[in-house]
Amino acid sequence: MNGTQNQNLLYLESLCQELYSSKSQEQRAKAEKLLDNAFPTFSEALSPRTNGSNAMPNNPLGIKIQSPAESSMYCQWLLENSTSPYSQLFASARLKSLVLDHYSMFTAKQKLELSMGSFLFNYLAVHPDYQPFVLSSLAQLFATITKVGWFEDDEFKNITNELSKFIQSTVDHRIVGLQVLSTIVSEMNQQTPRNMARQRKTAIGFRDSQLLDIFRLGLVVLRQILNGETVFTNERKVKEYCLTLLRNCLAFDFIGTTPDESGEDVGSIQVSSSWRSTIEDPTFLQTIFEAYKRFQPPHSSQVMEVLVQISSIRRSLFNEEERSKFLHALMQGISEIIISSIGLSDLNNYHEFCRLLSRFRSTYQWNEITEKSGYSDWIDFVADFTIKGFNSWQFVPNSVQYLLTFWSKMYSSAGRSRPGSPNKLNMISSKLTAAYISSKIQSVEQILDGSIDDPLENEDALMDDLEMFSNIARNKYDESQKSINDVFQPIFNQYKELYTQVNVGIVNSSYTQFFDTIETKFAWLMYMIGGMIGGRQTYISTEDQDLIDGELTCQILQLMNMNEQWNAPRTSGSGYEKFELALVYFFQQFRKSYIGESAQRVSKVYSKLSDIGYNDQSMLLNAIIQRIAKNLEGWGHSSKIIQRSVSLFNDLAGGYSSVRILRKLDIVQYILRNHTIKNFPFLDTSNNLRSRMVYYSALSRILFAEDNVERDFEDFVKPWDITLTELGAFNSLNAFRQPTVKATISGIFRDLRGFLSAIQSKKNFLVFFEWFYPQYVPILYHALEAWDNDPLAITILKFFLEFVSNRQQRLNFDISSPNGILLFRETSKVISTYGRQIIGRPFNSQDKYAEKYKGISICFNILTKSFAGRYVNFGVFELYGDKALEIVLNTSFEMMLCVPFDDILMYPKLSKTFYDWLDTFTNEHMMALHNMDSNAFLYIMPNFNAVLFEESQNQWSLSRPLLCLILLNPDYWEQYTRNLVLCQLLERRDVLAKALTSLMQDVEFNLISKNRDRFTQNLTTFKRELTNDNVILVAPPMDMKMTM
């Protein structure tokens, strides 16, 4: 290098070091900008150029780089000459970016030289001792070039032979070869939204020609390690990358159906038939199991991960004889690990072994497993291992679910087998059930001490575990009931004794701790009993099982009754809260199995319940609702209990038969007459805002469960009448700005929104509409004016969104009714009132969605519902000179203009509502476009960028509004496409110009559905052709000047 080149190199190295290691954000940003100019990607928006040059301005090195190929050449120069790892990392990353975006512009020679020729391949061979993060980046670059160039030349398909030279060289080269191969396999398995069809075709070609050879190469290295054929100075790294390679090969998405799940605990691995001889080779499994026995952590856990994948290989790969041999070998390996406890003291090994059992059972059928010689001993070994796992769950809490999965699948299959065959499993099930119950009860003291995490706090995992536990417990249900009773009854007696002591005043300072312990134990028992009852399968469960369900339910009801009789009810304590949560869960599970339309077919349950006074569904529902009411009255401070209680209440109200029973219950009548904060204080707690809407949704269903409810409706809304009348009497905004008034408005409109959301019929909606409109509508305007910069405005807008939603055609008023027009006039007032306040208001950039965009998004949604609801004749407004439509459209345009277009694309909810509104607006009100402000029109037109350049799963919705904009202003479209072409690299302009011409092919000057569909099809074809040619377009600047 000459002196200038050396200076440039030092300068670039300093920039790269600042980019990756500087603590100053400003310095990193400055370095990034300078490096972007020095090594341009040609993928950013540029001003249109007509001088025939691609040259990038302001290059800090004074070099005019005019093409991606030139930029890649300078990246190679930096790689070859720099000794700085930061420069090497930057150069390899920038090369990857250039290859991904502009590979089609490289010449065939450049493509080949970059990867398999004199540069990258040789570069890796010369520098195998680079920093790990640099080697990782270079491996990704190599993999990317191999992937995008797969169909360019056969040399790209010869990677195994080329990289095998690394495997046969020094230890450092071997590590690099394994790392590159592993990265290639992983990269071939990744799919991005860009050109997925081509990517899948590449993956299939790689799978068929290279993957098996790479897998075999990994096995060769593994055998060399085990046999000691080669002495490695860095054996730890060789093991790591070898096992990573094997794992990536088995995690490959062989058939293109599970790109994100092939390595997870679902499905089977669909290896190709060409793998059969390798997998069936008896030494294959022996090698893997031997590696597990001999390797130490963490490599042993890596081997176990490979075993998990091997156990998931599809059964259909083998013929019956070979499958039997392979299955037997797996079972033998599992038995040996359990018997000798090989590596199971390591938590990672233990966890992966539990996964192995789960995946093994998911892959192989129950009858295949039970028919194997030694099955009886094998299943005993697994059972003993499981019981020990249940008892030691606190050390490996995340592993228990895999053990439950194994046994749940065993018993699910056994239940469908021929009678009398699963005797062995029947004997084991009672042991497993007893062990699981015992482990949970014994864990309570440790949980309350805080020494271990509480599984009851992880609701999702708890529900999954209980579902699997029920499959095990219901297999030998009478024995499971006995196990429950053996634990339940002593605790119940102790509970009863403690309550007696408290009631007579014989207490001490530790009684609260005693109650917490006992009630937490009862919580576990109720969860488990609830899970067992919820596991009932209609038409499969027997009458004897229904009787057991009845007996278990009696125990829970007796426990609940004793709890309610206590003279000084408690509404605090962690144990009591868990008790209530578990009780509500139990009732939810009972509801799923025994309340509803099938109640007459399950009379055996109620025959048991009648022994303690619950003769039918109605009496039991009464008891459940009373408990729910008690929770709503006394547990307002616990959002969890309130949430579960109102959810159960809402589910009961959602049943066709159960809601009619509820309507007649005295306790429900009491709630309907006394539903406000006065009787249910939870409504006054901020943590329960969402729950109060669910609560009123349930009450709405119950209230309208009968016909002719006008009188009942009037009685129900009387408290609301009083509150709304008081609010309507305020004659100033200052009165509305009082904190107490704010809280009242927030509460009542959440309640009204919840109540309204459950109304489905036109008749019932009209009852509500005639009560609310027009008397109470002005309160909305005053509240929006007083609290426009507050979450209360969002509450008001969400209520109004519900009010204008024509769900189930409930707003289809009679043809002679003006209600639809009147409702839209109020819509115009609401949106214009809020719009005047929000437009131009400054906001905190850290939370701009919550402060500004959320309200605008709801306004777009309100207009979409109003335009698409088909209950307003919009022509009336222009005919009679009513400005309501014009005002609301102008307000919506102004709100749109106050949101930067980049922000619309940044926030998914805002983006969806905006495009839904734009689609509905252009479809329903195209004639209004001629009056649109030019700024609004120019704002909408850059949507072409979003359609042409953004990868969206909802391309259809994005494209629909744009045809009418093109037809309305074809001159703008012509200018836009001309500027778009000029923004591209010279080599791509002709291709793009031709593709853009075909975009409007056969599209007529109308907006009928057929014509809009044709435009959408042309757009889809346009994007597909560009991606097939690997053409990456450069979007024109958003602020590009256009003439109207």
PDB file of N, CA and C in Angstrom, residues 182 185-186 211 214-215 244-253:
ATOM      1  N   SER A 182     -22.077 -25.183   9.771  1.00  0.00           N
ATOM      2  CA  SER A 182     -23.224 -25.013  10.662  1.00  0.00           C
ATOM      3  C   SER A 182     -24.013 -23.752  10.315  1.00  0.00           C
ATOM      4  N   VAL A 185     -26.009 -24.254   7.025  1.00  0.00           N
ATOM      5  CA  VAL A 185     -27.237 -25.031   7.257  1.00  0.00           C
ATOM      6  C   VAL A 185     -28.307 -24.160   7.900  1.00  0.00           C
ATOM      7  N   SER A 186     -27.907 -23.375   8.879  1.00  0.00           N
ATOM      8  CA  SER A 186     -28.861 -22.494   9.555  1.00  0.00           C
ATOM      9  C   SER A 186     -29.403 -21.442   8.603  1.00  0.00           C
ATOM     10  N   LEU A 211     -27.158 -31.530   2.322  1.00  0.00           N
ATOM     11  CA  LEU A 211     -27.422 -31.608   3.757  1.00  0.00           C
ATOM     12  C   LEU A 211     -26.989 -32.944   4.354  1.00  0.00           C
ATOM     13  N   ILE A 214     -23.267 -33.163   4.679  1.00  0.00           N
ATOM     14  CA  ILE A 214     -22.778 -32.336   5.791  1.00  0.00           C
ATOM     15  C   ILE A 214     -23.046 -33.041   7.124  1.00  0.00           C
ATOM     16  N   PHE A 215     -24.227 -33.651   7.249  1.00  0.00           N
ATOM     17  CA  PHE A 215     -24.551 -34.378   8.474  1.00  0.00           C
ATOM     18  C   PHE A 215     -23.582 -35.540   8.689  1.00  0.00           C
ATOM     19  N   THR A 244     -23.186 -28.595  17.331  1.00  0.00           N
ATOM     20  CA  THR A 244     -24.054 -27.555  16.774  1.00  0.00           C
ATOM     21  C   THR A 244     -24.407 -27.868  15.328  1.00  0.00           C
ATOM     22  N   LEU A 245     -23.424 -28.378  14.567  1.00  0.00           N
ATOM     23  CA  LEU A 245     -23.671 -28.761  13.178  1.00  0.00           C
ATOM     24  C   LEU A 245     -24.709 -29.875  13.094  1.00  0.00           C
ATOM     25  N   LEU A 246     -24.549 -30.915  13.905  1.00  0.00           N
ATOM     26  CA  LEU A 246     -25.515 -32.021  13.896  1.00  0.00           C
ATOM     27  C   LEU A 246     -26.911 -31.530  14.268  1.00  0.00           C
ATOM     28  N   ARG A 247     -26.978 -30.682  15.263  1.00  0.00           N
ATOM     29  CA  ARG A 247     -28.278 -30.154  15.702  1.00  0.00           C
ATOM     30  C   ARG A 247     -28.935 -29.325  14.602  1.00  0.00           C
ATOM     31  N   ASN A 248     -28.162 -28.454  13.940  1.00  0.00           N
ATOM     32  CA  ASN A 248     -28.724 -27.629  12.872  1.00  0.00           C
ATOM     33  C   ASN A 248     -29.204 -28.472  11.700  1.00  0.00           C
ATOM     34  N   CYS A 249     -28.475 -29.541  11.394  1.00  0.00           N
ATOM     35  CA  CYS A 249     -28.899 -30.418  10.298  1.00  0.00           C
ATOM     36  C   CYS A 249     -30.249 -31.063  10.609  1.00  0.00           C
ATOM     37  N   LEU A 250     -30.403 -31.547  11.829  1.00  0.00           N
ATOM     38  CA  LEU A 250     -31.660 -32.204  12.198  1.00  0.00           C
ATOM     39  C   LEU A 250     -32.795 -31.201  12.381  1.00  0.00           C
ATOM     40  N   ALA A 251     -32.446 -29.951  12.679  1.00  0.00           N
ATOM     41  CA  ALA A 251     -33.473 -28.915  12.844  1.00  0.00           C
ATOM     42  C   ALA A 251     -33.896 -28.316  11.507  1.00  0.00           C
ATOM     43  N   PHE A 252     -33.330 -28.795  10.408  1.00  0.00           N
ATOM     44  CA  PHE A 252     -33.644 -28.235   9.094  1.00  0.00           C
ATOM     45  C   PHE A 252     -35.116 -28.456   8.766  1.00  0.00           C
ATOM     46  N   ASP A 253     -35.709 -27.465   8.105  1.00  0.00           N
ATOM     47  CA  ASP A 253     -37.117 -27.565   7.713  1.00  0.00           C
ATOM     48  C   ASP A 253     -37.198 -28.350   6.396  1.00  0.00           C
TER      49      ASP A 253
END
